[in-house]
Amino acid sequence: NAGVTQTPKFRVLKTGQSMTLLCAQDMNHEYMYWYRQDPGMGLRLIHYSVGEGTTAKGEVPDGYNVSRLKKQNFLLGLESAAPSQTSVYFCASREPGQTRQPQHFGDGTRLSIL
Amino acid sequence: DAKTTQPNSMESNEEEPVHLPCNHSTISGTDYIHWYRQLPSQGPEYVIHGLTSNVNNRMASLAIAEDRKSSTLILHRATLRDAAVYYCILRDYSGNTPLVFGKGTRLSVIA
């Protein structure tokens, strides 16, 4: 079972470059999320989506954009990468509804910006 | 979501039980207590959740205080594979808000 798949797994960028991180889930989940995790810290929510064509800001949205054109995919874009965006990025998905529905996470994308 | 407080780190011997505490003194009546863990170089994974009664599943047990201001995640026999960061998270019964992660407790398991 694939679950939540993140592409790429590693990437090194130069300051000012742009890139897109792809998250794909095969569980037909409505809700999808992008988090970032800095060393020694918990995960912080960047953006999330409650359905195809919808997006919303999380705790740390500045410098990022997202799109949910297809239900199974959630894209995270960095238009002009900055060293402060060096982090591990995690995508997650879940079914809507009651709290018992867990969030399923990918294994992360490790992004370094020089 | 209400805030939780966990110890930064804990240590356990292999094959012994582990009790991971979590304080949530401002919990509301509609908040569920969720636990996730994050193994090294992996994304978080769901462990267990509960509201008032103690809960058991194949991974762990969750003991909830009668006043619900604290809870304890219990691993009955720690293995080396249980070494991870454990997050205690409160979530509204509707479940429609994203999970909010603190720093969690880093559990080390000694062989």
mmCIF file with all atom_site columns, C-alpha atoms in Angstrom:
data_model
loop_
_atom_site.group_PDB
_atom_site.id
_atom_site.type_symbol
_atom_site.label_atom_id
_atom_site.label_alt_id
_atom_site.label_comp_id
_atom_site.label_asym_id
_atom_site.label_entity_id
_atom_site.label_seq_id
_atom_site.pdbx_PDB_ins_code
_atom_site.Cartn_x
_atom_site.Cartn_y
_atom_site.Cartn_z
_atom_site.occupancy
_atom_site.B_iso_or_equiv
_atom_site.pdbx_formal_charge
_atom_site.auth_seq_id
_atom_site.auth_comp_id
_atom_site.auth_asym_id
_atom_site.auth_atom_id
_atom_site.pdbx_PDB_model_num
ATOM 1   C CA . ASN A 1 1   ? 0.000   0.000  0.000  1.00 0.00 ? 1   ASN A CA 1
ATOM 2   C CA . ALA A 1 2   ? 1.515   3.326  -1.085 1.00 0.00 ? 2   ALA A CA 1
ATOM 3   C CA . GLY A 1 3   ? -0.465  5.642  1.248  1.00 0.00 ? 3   GLY A CA 1
ATOM 4   C CA . VAL A 1 4   ? 1.055   9.131  1.074  1.00 0.00 ? 4   VAL A CA 1
ATOM 5   C CA . THR A 1 5   ? 3.960   9.556  -1.346 1.00 0.00 ? 5   THR A CA 1
ATOM 6   C CA . GLN A 1 6   ? 6.174   12.639 -1.441 1.00 0.00 ? 6   GLN A CA 1
ATOM 7   C CA . THR A 1 7   ? 8.372   13.629 -4.378 1.00 0.00 ? 7   THR A CA 1
ATOM 8   C CA . PRO A 1 8   ? 11.282  14.349 -4.325 1.00 0.00 ? 8   PRO A CA 1
ATOM 9   C CA . LYS A 1 9   ? 12.811  12.864 -1.156 1.00 0.00 ? 9   LYS A CA 1
ATOM 10  C CA . PHE A 1 10  ? 15.825  15.202 -1.179 1.00 0.00 ? 10  PHE A CA 1
ATOM 11  C CA . ARG A 1 11  ? 16.623  18.449 -2.943 1.00 0.00 ? 11  ARG A CA 1
ATOM 12  C CA . VAL A 1 12  ? 19.248  21.171 -2.756 1.00 0.00 ? 12  VAL A CA 1
ATOM 13  C CA . LEU A 1 13  ? 18.386  24.613 -4.098 1.00 0.00 ? 13  LEU A CA 1
ATOM 14  C CA . LYS A 1 14  ? 20.155  27.901 -4.433 1.00 0.00 ? 14  LYS A CA 1
ATOM 15  C CA . THR A 1 15  ? 18.641  31.028 -2.916 1.00 0.00 ? 15  THR A CA 1
ATOM 16  C CA . GLY A 1 16  ? 16.088  32.533 -5.280 1.00 0.00 ? 16  GLY A CA 1
ATOM 17  C CA . GLN A 1 17  ? 15.329  29.331 -7.176 1.00 0.00 ? 17  GLN A CA 1
ATOM 18  C CA . SER A 1 18  ? 11.812  27.979 -7.356 1.00 0.00 ? 18  SER A CA 1
ATOM 19  C CA . MET A 1 19  ? 10.514  24.453 -6.996 1.00 0.00 ? 19  MET A CA 1
ATOM 20  C CA . THR A 1 20  ? 7.401   22.407 -6.398 1.00 0.00 ? 20  THR A CA 1
ATOM 21  C CA . LEU A 1 21  ? 6.986   19.568 -3.927 1.00 0.00 ? 21  LEU A CA 1
ATOM 22  C CA . LEU A 1 22  ? 4.442   16.937 -4.866 1.00 0.00 ? 22  LEU A CA 1
ATOM 23  C CA . CYS A 1 23  ? 2.260   14.978 -2.461 1.00 0.00 ? 23  CYS A CA 1
ATOM 24  C CA . ALA A 1 24  ? 0.128   12.133 -3.768 1.00 0.00 ? 24  ALA A CA 1
ATOM 25  C CA . GLN A 1 25  ? -2.280  9.953  -1.775 1.00 0.00 ? 25  GLN A CA 1
ATOM 26  C CA . ASP A 1 26  ? -4.107  6.865  -2.943 1.00 0.00 ? 26  ASP A CA 1
ATOM 27  C CA . MET A 1 27  ? -6.648  6.625  -0.110 1.00 0.00 ? 27  MET A CA 1
ATOM 28  C CA . ASN A 1 28  ? -9.226  8.963  -1.665 1.00 0.00 ? 28  ASN A CA 1
ATOM 29  C CA . HIS A 1 29  ? -8.935  11.327 1.301  1.00 0.00 ? 29  HIS A CA 1
ATOM 30  C CA . GLU A 1 30  ? -10.616 14.720 1.195  1.00 0.00 ? 30  GLU A CA 1
ATOM 31  C CA . TYR A 1 31  ? -8.251  16.570 3.522  1.00 0.00 ? 31  TYR A CA 1
ATOM 32  C CA . MET A 1 32  ? -4.568  17.147 2.816  1.00 0.00 ? 32  MET A CA 1
ATOM 33  C CA . TYR A 1 33  ? -1.895  19.081 4.712  1.00 0.00 ? 33  TYR A CA 1
ATOM 34  C CA . TRP A 1 34  ? 1.637   20.422 4.342  1.00 0.00 ? 34  TRP A CA 1
ATOM 35  C CA . TYR A 1 35  ? 3.850   20.749 7.432  1.00 0.00 ? 35  TYR A CA 1
ATOM 36  C CA . ARG A 1 36  ? 7.467   21.739 7.934  1.00 0.00 ? 36  ARG A CA 1
ATOM 37  C CA . GLN A 1 37  ? 9.750   20.443 10.670 1.00 0.00 ? 37  GLN A CA 1
ATOM 38  C CA . ASP A 1 38  ? 12.907  22.228 11.745 1.00 0.00 ? 38  ASP A CA 1
ATOM 39  C CA . PRO A 1 39  ? 15.619  20.477 13.820 1.00 0.00 ? 39  PRO A CA 1
ATOM 40  C CA . GLY A 1 40  ? 14.460  19.629 17.334 1.00 0.00 ? 40  GLY A CA 1
ATOM 41  C CA . MET A 1 41  ? 11.006  21.059 16.718 1.00 0.00 ? 41  MET A CA 1
ATOM 42  C CA . GLY A 1 42  ? 7.550   19.707 16.212 1.00 0.00 ? 42  GLY A CA 1
ATOM 43  C CA . LEU A 1 43  ? 5.719   19.987 12.929 1.00 0.00 ? 43  LEU A CA 1
ATOM 44  C CA . ARG A 1 44  ? 4.218   23.340 11.937 1.00 0.00 ? 44  ARG A CA 1
ATOM 45  C CA . LEU A 1 45  ? 1.321   23.627 9.517  1.00 0.00 ? 45  LEU A CA 1
ATOM 46  C CA . ILE A 1 46  ? 1.989   25.577 6.320  1.00 0.00 ? 46  ILE A CA 1
ATOM 47  C CA . HIS A 1 47  ? -1.195  25.162 4.264  1.00 0.00 ? 47  HIS A CA 1
ATOM 48  C CA . TYR A 1 48  ? -4.013  22.687 4.074  1.00 0.00 ? 48  TYR A CA 1
ATOM 49  C CA . SER A 1 49  ? -6.922  21.712 1.843  1.00 0.00 ? 49  SER A CA 1
ATOM 50  C CA . VAL A 1 50  ? -10.355 20.356 2.715  1.00 0.00 ? 50  VAL A CA 1
ATOM 51  C CA . GLY A 1 51  ? -11.178 19.296 -0.821 1.00 0.00 ? 51  GLY A CA 1
ATOM 52  C CA . GLU A 1 52  ? -10.316 19.548 -4.488 1.00 0.00 ? 52  GLU A CA 1
ATOM 53  C CA . GLY A 1 53  ? -9.966  23.178 -5.536 1.00 0.00 ? 53  GLY A CA 1
ATOM 54  C CA . THR A 1 54  ? -9.784  24.530 -1.963 1.00 0.00 ? 54  THR A CA 1
ATOM 55  C CA . THR A 1 55  ? -6.798  25.671 0.097  1.00 0.00 ? 55  THR A CA 1
ATOM 56  C CA . ALA A 1 56  ? -6.307  27.475 3.399  1.00 0.00 ? 56  ALA A CA 1
ATOM 57  C CA . LYS A 1 57  ? -3.414  29.012 5.326  1.00 0.00 ? 57  LYS A CA 1
ATOM 58  C CA . GLY A 1 58  ? -1.899  27.364 8.336  1.00 0.00 ? 58  GLY A CA 1
ATOM 59  C CA . GLU A 1 59  ? 0.469   28.648 10.997 1.00 0.00 ? 59  GLU A CA 1
ATOM 60  C CA . VAL A 1 60  ? 3.453   29.497 8.747  1.00 0.00 ? 60  VAL A CA 1
ATOM 61  C CA . PRO A 1 61  ? 2.197   30.158 5.183  1.00 0.00 ? 61  PRO A CA 1
ATOM 62  C CA . ASP A 1 62  ? 4.509   33.013 4.133  1.00 0.00 ? 62  ASP A CA 1
ATOM 63  C CA . GLY A 1 63  ? 6.793   32.210 1.197  1.00 0.00 ? 63  GLY A CA 1
ATOM 64  C CA . TYR A 1 64  ? 4.747   29.200 0.088  1.00 0.00 ? 64  TYR A CA 1
ATOM 65  C CA . ASN A 1 65  ? 1.875   28.596 -2.290 1.00 0.00 ? 65  ASN A CA 1
ATOM 66  C CA . VAL A 1 66  ? -0.249  25.489 -2.756 1.00 0.00 ? 66  VAL A CA 1
ATOM 67  C CA . SER A 1 67  ? -2.656  24.006 -5.261 1.00 0.00 ? 67  SER A CA 1
ATOM 68  C CA . ARG A 1 68  ? -5.142  21.120 -5.136 1.00 0.00 ? 68  ARG A CA 1
ATOM 69  C CA . LEU A 1 69  ? -6.261  20.648 -8.735 1.00 0.00 ? 69  LEU A CA 1
ATOM 70  C CA . LYS A 1 70  ? -6.845  16.929 -8.279 1.00 0.00 ? 70  LYS A CA 1
ATOM 71  C CA . LYS A 1 71  ? -8.190  15.237 -5.181 1.00 0.00 ? 71  LYS A CA 1
ATOM 72  C CA . GLN A 1 72  ? -5.239  12.895 -4.887 1.00 0.00 ? 72  GLN A CA 1
ATOM 73  C CA . ASN A 1 73  ? -2.509  15.539 -5.278 1.00 0.00 ? 73  ASN A CA 1
ATOM 74  C CA . PHE A 1 74  ? -1.447  18.505 -3.156 1.00 0.00 ? 74  PHE A CA 1
ATOM 75  C CA . LEU A 1 75  ? 1.401   20.654 -4.454 1.00 0.00 ? 75  LEU A CA 1
ATOM 76  C CA . LEU A 1 76  ? 3.594   22.953 -2.365 1.00 0.00 ? 76  LEU A CA 1
ATOM 77  C CA . GLY A 1 77  ? 5.470   25.678 -4.226 1.00 0.00 ? 77  GLY A CA 1
ATOM 78  C CA . LEU A 1 78  ? 8.403   27.855 -3.260 1.00 0.00 ? 78  LEU A CA 1
ATOM 79  C CA . GLU A 1 79  ? 8.534   30.786 -5.682 1.00 0.00 ? 79  GLU A CA 1
ATOM 80  C CA . SER A 1 80  ? 11.836  32.239 -4.478 1.00 0.00 ? 80  SER A CA 1
ATOM 81  C CA . ALA A 1 81  ? 13.605  29.922 -2.050 1.00 0.00 ? 81  ALA A CA 1
ATOM 82  C CA . ALA A 1 82  ? 15.315  31.398 1.020  1.00 0.00 ? 82  ALA A CA 1
ATOM 83  C CA . PRO A 1 83  ? 17.777  29.738 3.448  1.00 0.00 ? 83  PRO A CA 1
ATOM 84  C CA . SER A 1 84  ? 15.114  30.021 6.192  1.00 0.00 ? 84  SER A CA 1
ATOM 85  C CA . GLN A 1 85  ? 13.043  27.522 4.229  1.00 0.00 ? 85  GLN A CA 1
ATOM 86  C CA . THR A 1 86  ? 15.636  24.803 4.741  1.00 0.00 ? 86  THR A CA 1
ATOM 87  C CA . SER A 1 87  ? 13.595  22.138 6.506  1.00 0.00 ? 87  SER A CA 1
ATOM 88  C CA . VAL A 1 88  ? 11.958  18.740 6.248  1.00 0.00 ? 88  VAL A CA 1
ATOM 89  C CA . TYR A 1 89  ? 8.523   18.963 4.660  1.00 0.00 ? 89  TYR A CA 1
ATOM 90  C CA . PHE A 1 90  ? 5.786   16.484 5.477  1.00 0.00 ? 90  PHE A CA 1
ATOM 91  C CA . CYS A 1 91  ? 2.529   15.931 3.707  1.00 0.00 ? 91  CYS A CA 1
ATOM 92  C CA . ALA A 1 92  ? -0.479  14.285 5.340  1.00 0.00 ? 92  ALA A CA 1
ATOM 93  C CA . SER A 1 93  ? -4.021  13.300 4.440  1.00 0.00 ? 93  SER A CA 1
ATOM 94  C CA . ARG A 1 94  ? -7.152  12.121 6.226  1.00 0.00 ? 94  ARG A CA 1
ATOM 95  C CA . GLU A 1 95  ? -10.822 11.514 5.867  1.00 0.00 ? 95  GLU A CA 1
ATOM 96  C CA . PRO A 1 96  ? -13.051 14.332 7.126  1.00 0.00 ? 96  PRO A CA 1
ATOM 97  C CA . GLY A 1 97  ? -15.496 13.807 9.910  1.00 0.00 ? 97  GLY A CA 1
ATOM 98  C CA . GLN A 1 98  ? -15.035 12.777 13.469 1.00 0.00 ? 98  GLN A CA 1
ATOM 99  C CA . THR A 1 99  ? -11.818 13.043 15.360 1.00 0.00 ? 99  THR A CA 1
ATOM 100 C CA . ARG A 1 100 ? -11.166 9.299  15.233 1.00 0.00 ? 100 ARG A CA 1
ATOM 101 C CA . GLN A 1 101 ? -9.958  9.598  11.640 1.00 0.00 ? 101 GLN A CA 1
ATOM 102 C CA . PRO A 1 102 ? -6.148  9.660  11.890 1.00 0.00 ? 102 PRO A CA 1
ATOM 103 C CA . GLN A 1 103 ? -3.826  11.708 9.721  1.00 0.00 ? 103 GLN A CA 1
ATOM 104 C CA . HIS A 1 104 ? -1.575  9.652  7.461  1.00 0.00 ? 104 HIS A CA 1
ATOM 105 C CA . PHE A 1 105 ? 1.871   11.106 6.782  1.00 0.00 ? 105 PHE A CA 1
ATOM 106 C CA . GLY A 1 106 ? 4.440   10.717 4.056  1.00 0.00 ? 106 GLY A CA 1
ATOM 107 C CA . ASP A 1 107 ? 8.109   10.156 4.822  1.00 0.00 ? 107 ASP A CA 1
ATOM 108 C CA . GLY A 1 108 ? 9.110   13.723 4.101  1.00 0.00 ? 108 GLY A CA 1
ATOM 109 C CA . THR A 1 109 ? 11.093  15.817 1.640  1.00 0.00 ? 109 THR A CA 1
ATOM 110 C CA . ARG A 1 110 ? 14.435  17.080 2.904  1.00 0.00 ? 110 ARG A CA 1
ATOM 111 C CA . LEU A 1 111 ? 15.080  20.483 1.370  1.00 0.00 ? 111 LEU A CA 1
ATOM 112 C CA . SER A 1 112 ? 18.307  22.467 1.714  1.00 0.00 ? 112 SER A CA 1
ATOM 113 C CA . ILE A 1 113 ? 18.626  25.997 0.409  1.00 0.00 ? 113 ILE A CA 1
ATOM 114 C CA . LEU A 1 114 ? 22.111  27.419 0.047  1.00 0.00 ? 114 LEU A CA 1
ATOM 115 C CA . ASP B 2 1   ? -6.663  23.340 20.280 1.00 0.00 ? 1   ASP B CA 1
ATOM 116 C CA . ALA B 2 2   ? -5.641  23.371 23.949 1.00 0.00 ? 2   ALA B CA 1
ATOM 117 C CA . LYS B 2 3   ? -2.000  23.079 24.876 1.00 0.00 ? 3   LYS B CA 1
ATOM 118 C CA . THR B 2 4   ? -0.247  19.973 26.170 1.00 0.00 ? 4   THR B CA 1
ATOM 119 C CA . THR B 2 5   ? 2.919   19.615 28.259 1.00 0.00 ? 5   THR B CA 1
ATOM 120 C CA . GLN B 2 6   ? 5.278   16.657 27.922 1.00 0.00 ? 6   GLN B CA 1
ATOM 121 C CA . PRO B 2 7   ? 8.773   15.900 29.235 1.00 0.00 ? 7   PRO B CA 1
ATOM 122 C CA . ASN B 2 8   ? 11.467  16.586 26.675 1.00 0.00 ? 8   ASN B CA 1
ATOM 123 C CA . SER B 2 9   ? 12.990  13.135 26.934 1.00 0.00 ? 9   SER B CA 1
ATOM 124 C CA . MET B 2 10  ? 12.677  9.769  28.651 1.00 0.00 ? 10  MET B CA 1
ATOM 125 C CA . GLU B 2 11  ? 14.719  6.610  28.730 1.00 0.00 ? 11  GLU B CA 1
ATOM 126 C CA . SER B 2 12  ? 13.672  3.004  29.075 1.00 0.00 ? 12  SER B CA 1
ATOM 127 C CA . ASN B 2 13  ? 15.263  -0.407 29.120 1.00 0.00 ? 13  ASN B CA 1
ATOM 128 C CA . GLU B 2 14  ? 14.286  -2.843 26.423 1.00 0.00 ? 14  GLU B CA 1
ATOM 129 C CA . GLU B 2 15  ? 11.402  -5.186 27.281 1.00 0.00 ? 15  GLU B CA 1
ATOM 130 C CA . GLU B 2 16  ? 10.285  -3.022 30.209 1.00 0.00 ? 16  GLU B CA 1
ATOM 131 C CA . PRO B 2 17  ? 7.047   -1.011 30.344 1.00 0.00 ? 17  PRO B CA 1
ATOM 132 C CA . VAL B 2 18  ? 7.182   2.702  29.537 1.00 0.00 ? 18  VAL B CA 1
ATOM 133 C CA . HIS B 2 19  ? 4.790   5.345  30.838 1.00 0.00 ? 19  HIS B CA 1
ATOM 134 C CA . LEU B 2 20  ? 4.818   8.572  28.840 1.00 0.00 ? 20  LEU B CA 1
ATOM 135 C CA . PRO B 2 21  ? 2.974   11.397 30.646 1.00 0.00 ? 21  PRO B CA 1
ATOM 136 C CA . CYS B 2 22  ? 1.062   14.312 29.185 1.00 0.00 ? 22  CYS B CA 1
ATOM 137 C CA . ASN B 2 23  ? -0.536  17.227 31.019 1.00 0.00 ? 23  ASN B CA 1
ATOM 138 C CA . HIS B 2 24  ? -3.458  19.080 29.473 1.00 0.00 ? 24  HIS B CA 1
ATOM 139 C CA . SER B 2 25  ? -4.995  21.102 32.284 1.00 0.00 ? 25  SER B CA 1
ATOM 140 C CA . THR B 2 26  ? -7.016  23.353 29.933 1.00 0.00 ? 26  THR B CA 1
ATOM 141 C CA . ILE B 2 27  ? -8.678  20.511 28.047 1.00 0.00 ? 27  ILE B CA 1
ATOM 142 C CA . SER B 2 28  ? -12.292 21.176 27.072 1.00 0.00 ? 28  SER B CA 1
ATOM 143 C CA . GLY B 2 29  ? -15.145 18.734 27.297 1.00 0.00 ? 29  GLY B CA 1
ATOM 144 C CA . THR B 2 30  ? -15.132 18.071 23.553 1.00 0.00 ? 30  THR B CA 1
ATOM 145 C CA . ASP B 2 31  ? -11.371 17.512 23.190 1.00 0.00 ? 31  ASP B CA 1
ATOM 146 C CA . TYR B 2 32  ? -10.063 14.055 22.413 1.00 0.00 ? 32  TYR B CA 1
ATOM 147 C CA . ILE B 2 33  ? -6.522  13.064 23.418 1.00 0.00 ? 33  ILE B CA 1
ATOM 148 C CA . HIS B 2 34  ? -4.457  11.789 20.498 1.00 0.00 ? 34  HIS B CA 1
ATOM 149 C CA . TRP B 2 35  ? -0.973  10.275 20.455 1.00 0.00 ? 35  TRP B CA 1
ATOM 150 C CA . TYR B 2 36  ? 1.291   10.127 17.451 1.00 0.00 ? 36  TYR B CA 1
ATOM 151 C CA . ARG B 2 37  ? 4.892   9.012  17.237 1.00 0.00 ? 37  ARG B CA 1
ATOM 152 C CA . GLN B 2 38  ? 7.678   9.824  14.822 1.00 0.00 ? 38  GLN B CA 1
ATOM 153 C CA . LEU B 2 39  ? 10.382  7.263  14.179 1.00 0.00 ? 39  LEU B CA 1
ATOM 154 C CA . PRO B 2 40  ? 13.768  8.547  12.969 1.00 0.00 ? 40  PRO B CA 1
ATOM 155 C CA . SER B 2 41  ? 13.676  9.867  9.395  1.00 0.00 ? 41  SER B CA 1
ATOM 156 C CA . GLN B 2 42  ? 9.970   9.111  9.033  1.00 0.00 ? 42  GLN B CA 1
ATOM 157 C CA . GLY B 2 43  ? 6.720   11.010 9.168  1.00 0.00 ? 43  GLY B CA 1
ATOM 158 C CA . PRO B 2 44  ? 4.520   10.812 12.272 1.00 0.00 ? 44  PRO B CA 1
ATOM 159 C CA . GLU B 2 45  ? 2.222   7.835  12.669 1.00 0.00 ? 45  GLU B CA 1
ATOM 160 C CA . TYR B 2 46  ? -0.995  7.494  14.640 1.00 0.00 ? 46  TYR B CA 1
ATOM 161 C CA . VAL B 2 47  ? -0.754  5.530  17.888 1.00 0.00 ? 47  VAL B CA 1
ATOM 162 C CA . ILE B 2 48  ? -3.996  5.835  19.837 1.00 0.00 ? 48  ILE B CA 1
ATOM 163 C CA . HIS B 2 49  ? -6.695  8.247  20.955 1.00 0.00 ? 49  HIS B CA 1
ATOM 164 C CA . GLY B 2 50  ? -9.354  8.497  23.661 1.00 0.00 ? 50  GLY B CA 1
ATOM 165 C CA . LEU B 2 51  ? -11.908 10.747 25.348 1.00 0.00 ? 51  LEU B CA 1
ATOM 166 C CA . THR B 2 52  ? -12.574 9.587  28.905 1.00 0.00 ? 52  THR B CA 1
ATOM 167 C CA . SER B 2 53  ? -12.146 5.854  29.253 1.00 0.00 ? 53  SER B CA 1
ATOM 168 C CA . ASN B 2 54  ? -8.860  4.021  29.061 1.00 0.00 ? 54  ASN B CA 1
ATOM 169 C CA . VAL B 2 55  ? -8.140  2.638  25.611 1.00 0.00 ? 55  VAL B CA 1
ATOM 170 C CA . ASN B 2 56  ? -6.088  -0.278 24.330 1.00 0.00 ? 56  ASN B CA 1
ATOM 171 C CA . ASN B 2 57  ? -4.907  -1.232 20.872 1.00 0.00 ? 57  ASN B CA 1
ATOM 172 C CA . ARG B 2 58  ? -2.166  -3.376 19.394 1.00 0.00 ? 58  ARG B CA 1
ATOM 173 C CA . MET B 2 59  ? 0.416   -0.606 19.749 1.00 0.00 ? 59  MET B CA 1
ATOM 174 C CA . ALA B 2 60  ? -0.232  0.839  23.200 1.00 0.00 ? 60  ALA B CA 1
ATOM 175 C CA . SER B 2 61  ? -2.636  1.695  26.005 1.00 0.00 ? 61  SER B CA 1
ATOM 176 C CA . LEU B 2 62  ? -3.922  5.125  26.943 1.00 0.00 ? 62  LEU B CA 1
ATOM 177 C CA . ALA B 2 63  ? -4.769  5.866  30.551 1.00 0.00 ? 63  ALA B CA 1
ATOM 178 C CA . ILE B 2 64  ? -6.802  9.038  31.101 1.00 0.00 ? 64  ILE B CA 1
ATOM 179 C CA . ALA B 2 65  ? -7.125  10.710 34.495 1.00 0.00 ? 65  ALA B CA 1
ATOM 180 C CA . GLU B 2 66  ? -10.607 11.001 35.920 1.00 0.00 ? 66  GLU B CA 1
ATOM 181 C CA . ASP B 2 67  ? -10.526 14.811 35.683 1.00 0.00 ? 67  ASP B CA 1
ATOM 182 C CA . ARG B 2 68  ? -9.030  14.504 32.149 1.00 0.00 ? 68  ARG B CA 1
ATOM 183 C CA . LYS B 2 69  ? -6.278  17.002 32.974 1.00 0.00 ? 69  LYS B CA 1
ATOM 184 C CA . SER B 2 70  ? -3.591  14.438 32.283 1.00 0.00 ? 70  SER B CA 1
ATOM 185 C CA . SER B 2 71  ? -3.048  11.180 30.445 1.00 0.00 ? 71  SER B CA 1
ATOM 186 C CA . THR B 2 72  ? -0.380  8.505  30.086 1.00 0.00 ? 72  THR B CA 1
ATOM 187 C CA . LEU B 2 73  ? 0.637   6.532  27.046 1.00 0.00 ? 73  LEU B CA 1
ATOM 188 C CA . ILE B 2 74  ? 1.751   3.055  28.071 1.00 0.00 ? 74  ILE B CA 1
ATOM 189 C CA . LEU B 2 75  ? 4.015   0.854  25.998 1.00 0.00 ? 75  LEU B CA 1
ATOM 190 C CA . HIS B 2 76  ? 3.803   -2.517 27.704 1.00 0.00 ? 76  HIS B CA 1
ATOM 191 C CA . ARG B 2 77  ? 7.152   -3.888 26.541 1.00 0.00 ? 77  ARG B CA 1
ATOM 192 C CA . ALA B 2 78  ? 9.493   -1.383 24.945 1.00 0.00 ? 78  ALA B CA 1
ATOM 193 C CA . THR B 2 79  ? 11.520  -2.559 21.989 1.00 0.00 ? 79  THR B CA 1
ATOM 194 C CA . LEU B 2 80  ? 14.361  -0.813 20.187 1.00 0.00 ? 80  LEU B CA 1
ATOM 195 C CA . ARG B 2 81  ? 11.902  -0.030 17.419 1.00 0.00 ? 81  ARG B CA 1
ATOM 196 C CA . ASP B 2 82  ? 9.836   2.058  19.864 1.00 0.00 ? 82  ASP B CA 1
ATOM 197 C CA . ALA B 2 83  ? 12.589  4.679  20.085 1.00 0.00 ? 83  ALA B CA 1
ATOM 198 C CA . ALA B 2 84  ? 10.867  7.753  18.678 1.00 0.00 ? 84  ALA B CA 1
ATOM 199 C CA . VAL B 2 85  ? 9.410   11.155 19.494 1.00 0.00 ? 85  VAL B CA 1
ATOM 200 C CA . TYR B 2 86  ? 5.932   10.799 20.992 1.00 0.00 ? 86  TYR B CA 1
ATOM 201 C CA . TYR B 2 87  ? 3.428   13.614 20.582 1.00 0.00 ? 87  TYR B CA 1
ATOM 202 C CA . CYS B 2 88  ? 0.368   14.144 22.772 1.00 0.00 ? 88  CYS B CA 1
ATOM 203 C CA . ILE B 2 89  ? -2.212  16.265 20.915 1.00 0.00 ? 89  ILE B CA 1
ATOM 204 C CA . LEU B 2 90  ? -5.681  17.514 21.804 1.00 0.00 ? 90  LEU B CA 1
ATOM 205 C CA . ARG B 2 91  ? -8.250  17.582 19.071 1.00 0.00 ? 91  ARG B CA 1
ATOM 206 C CA . ASP B 2 92  ? -11.853 18.715 18.972 1.00 0.00 ? 92  ASP B CA 1
ATOM 207 C CA . TYR B 2 93  ? -14.465 15.964 18.565 1.00 0.00 ? 93  TYR B CA 1
ATOM 208 C CA . SER B 2 94  ? -15.284 17.218 15.068 1.00 0.00 ? 94  SER B CA 1
ATOM 209 C CA . GLY B 2 95  ? -11.762 16.404 13.963 1.00 0.00 ? 95  GLY B CA 1
ATOM 210 C CA . ASN B 2 96  ? -11.920 19.061 11.287 1.00 0.00 ? 96  ASN B CA 1
ATOM 211 C CA . THR B 2 97  ? -9.018  21.132 12.558 1.00 0.00 ? 97  THR B CA 1
ATOM 212 C CA . PRO B 2 98  ? -5.469  20.105 11.604 1.00 0.00 ? 98  PRO B CA 1
ATOM 213 C CA . LEU B 2 99  ? -3.233  18.464 14.169 1.00 0.00 ? 99  LEU B CA 1
ATOM 214 C CA . VAL B 2 100 ? -1.083  20.907 16.146 1.00 0.00 ? 100 VAL B CA 1
ATOM 215 C CA . PHE B 2 101 ? 2.259   19.423 17.171 1.00 0.00 ? 101 PHE B CA 1
ATOM 216 C CA . GLY B 2 102 ? 4.373   20.428 20.164 1.00 0.00 ? 102 GLY B CA 1
ATOM 217 C CA . LYS B 2 103 ? 7.947   19.230 20.680 1.00 0.00 ? 103 LYS B CA 1
ATOM 218 C CA . GLY B 2 104 ? 6.895   15.864 22.107 1.00 0.00 ? 104 GLY B CA 1
ATOM 219 C CA . THR B 2 105 ? 8.893   13.426 24.244 1.00 0.00 ? 105 THR B CA 1
ATOM 220 C CA . ARG B 2 106 ? 11.970  11.775 22.799 1.00 0.00 ? 106 ARG B CA 1
ATOM 221 C CA . LEU B 2 107 ? 12.018  8.162  24.029 1.00 0.00 ? 107 LEU B CA 1
ATOM 222 C CA . SER B 2 108 ? 15.319  6.319  24.060 1.00 0.00 ? 108 SER B CA 1
ATOM 223 C CA . VAL B 2 109 ? 15.306  2.542  24.493 1.00 0.00 ? 109 VAL B CA 1
ATOM 224 C CA . ILE B 2 110 ? 18.409  0.871  25.862 1.00 0.00 ? 110 ILE B CA 1
ATOM 225 C CA . ALA B 2 111 ? 19.243  -2.704 24.923 1.00 0.00 ? 111 ALA B CA 1
#
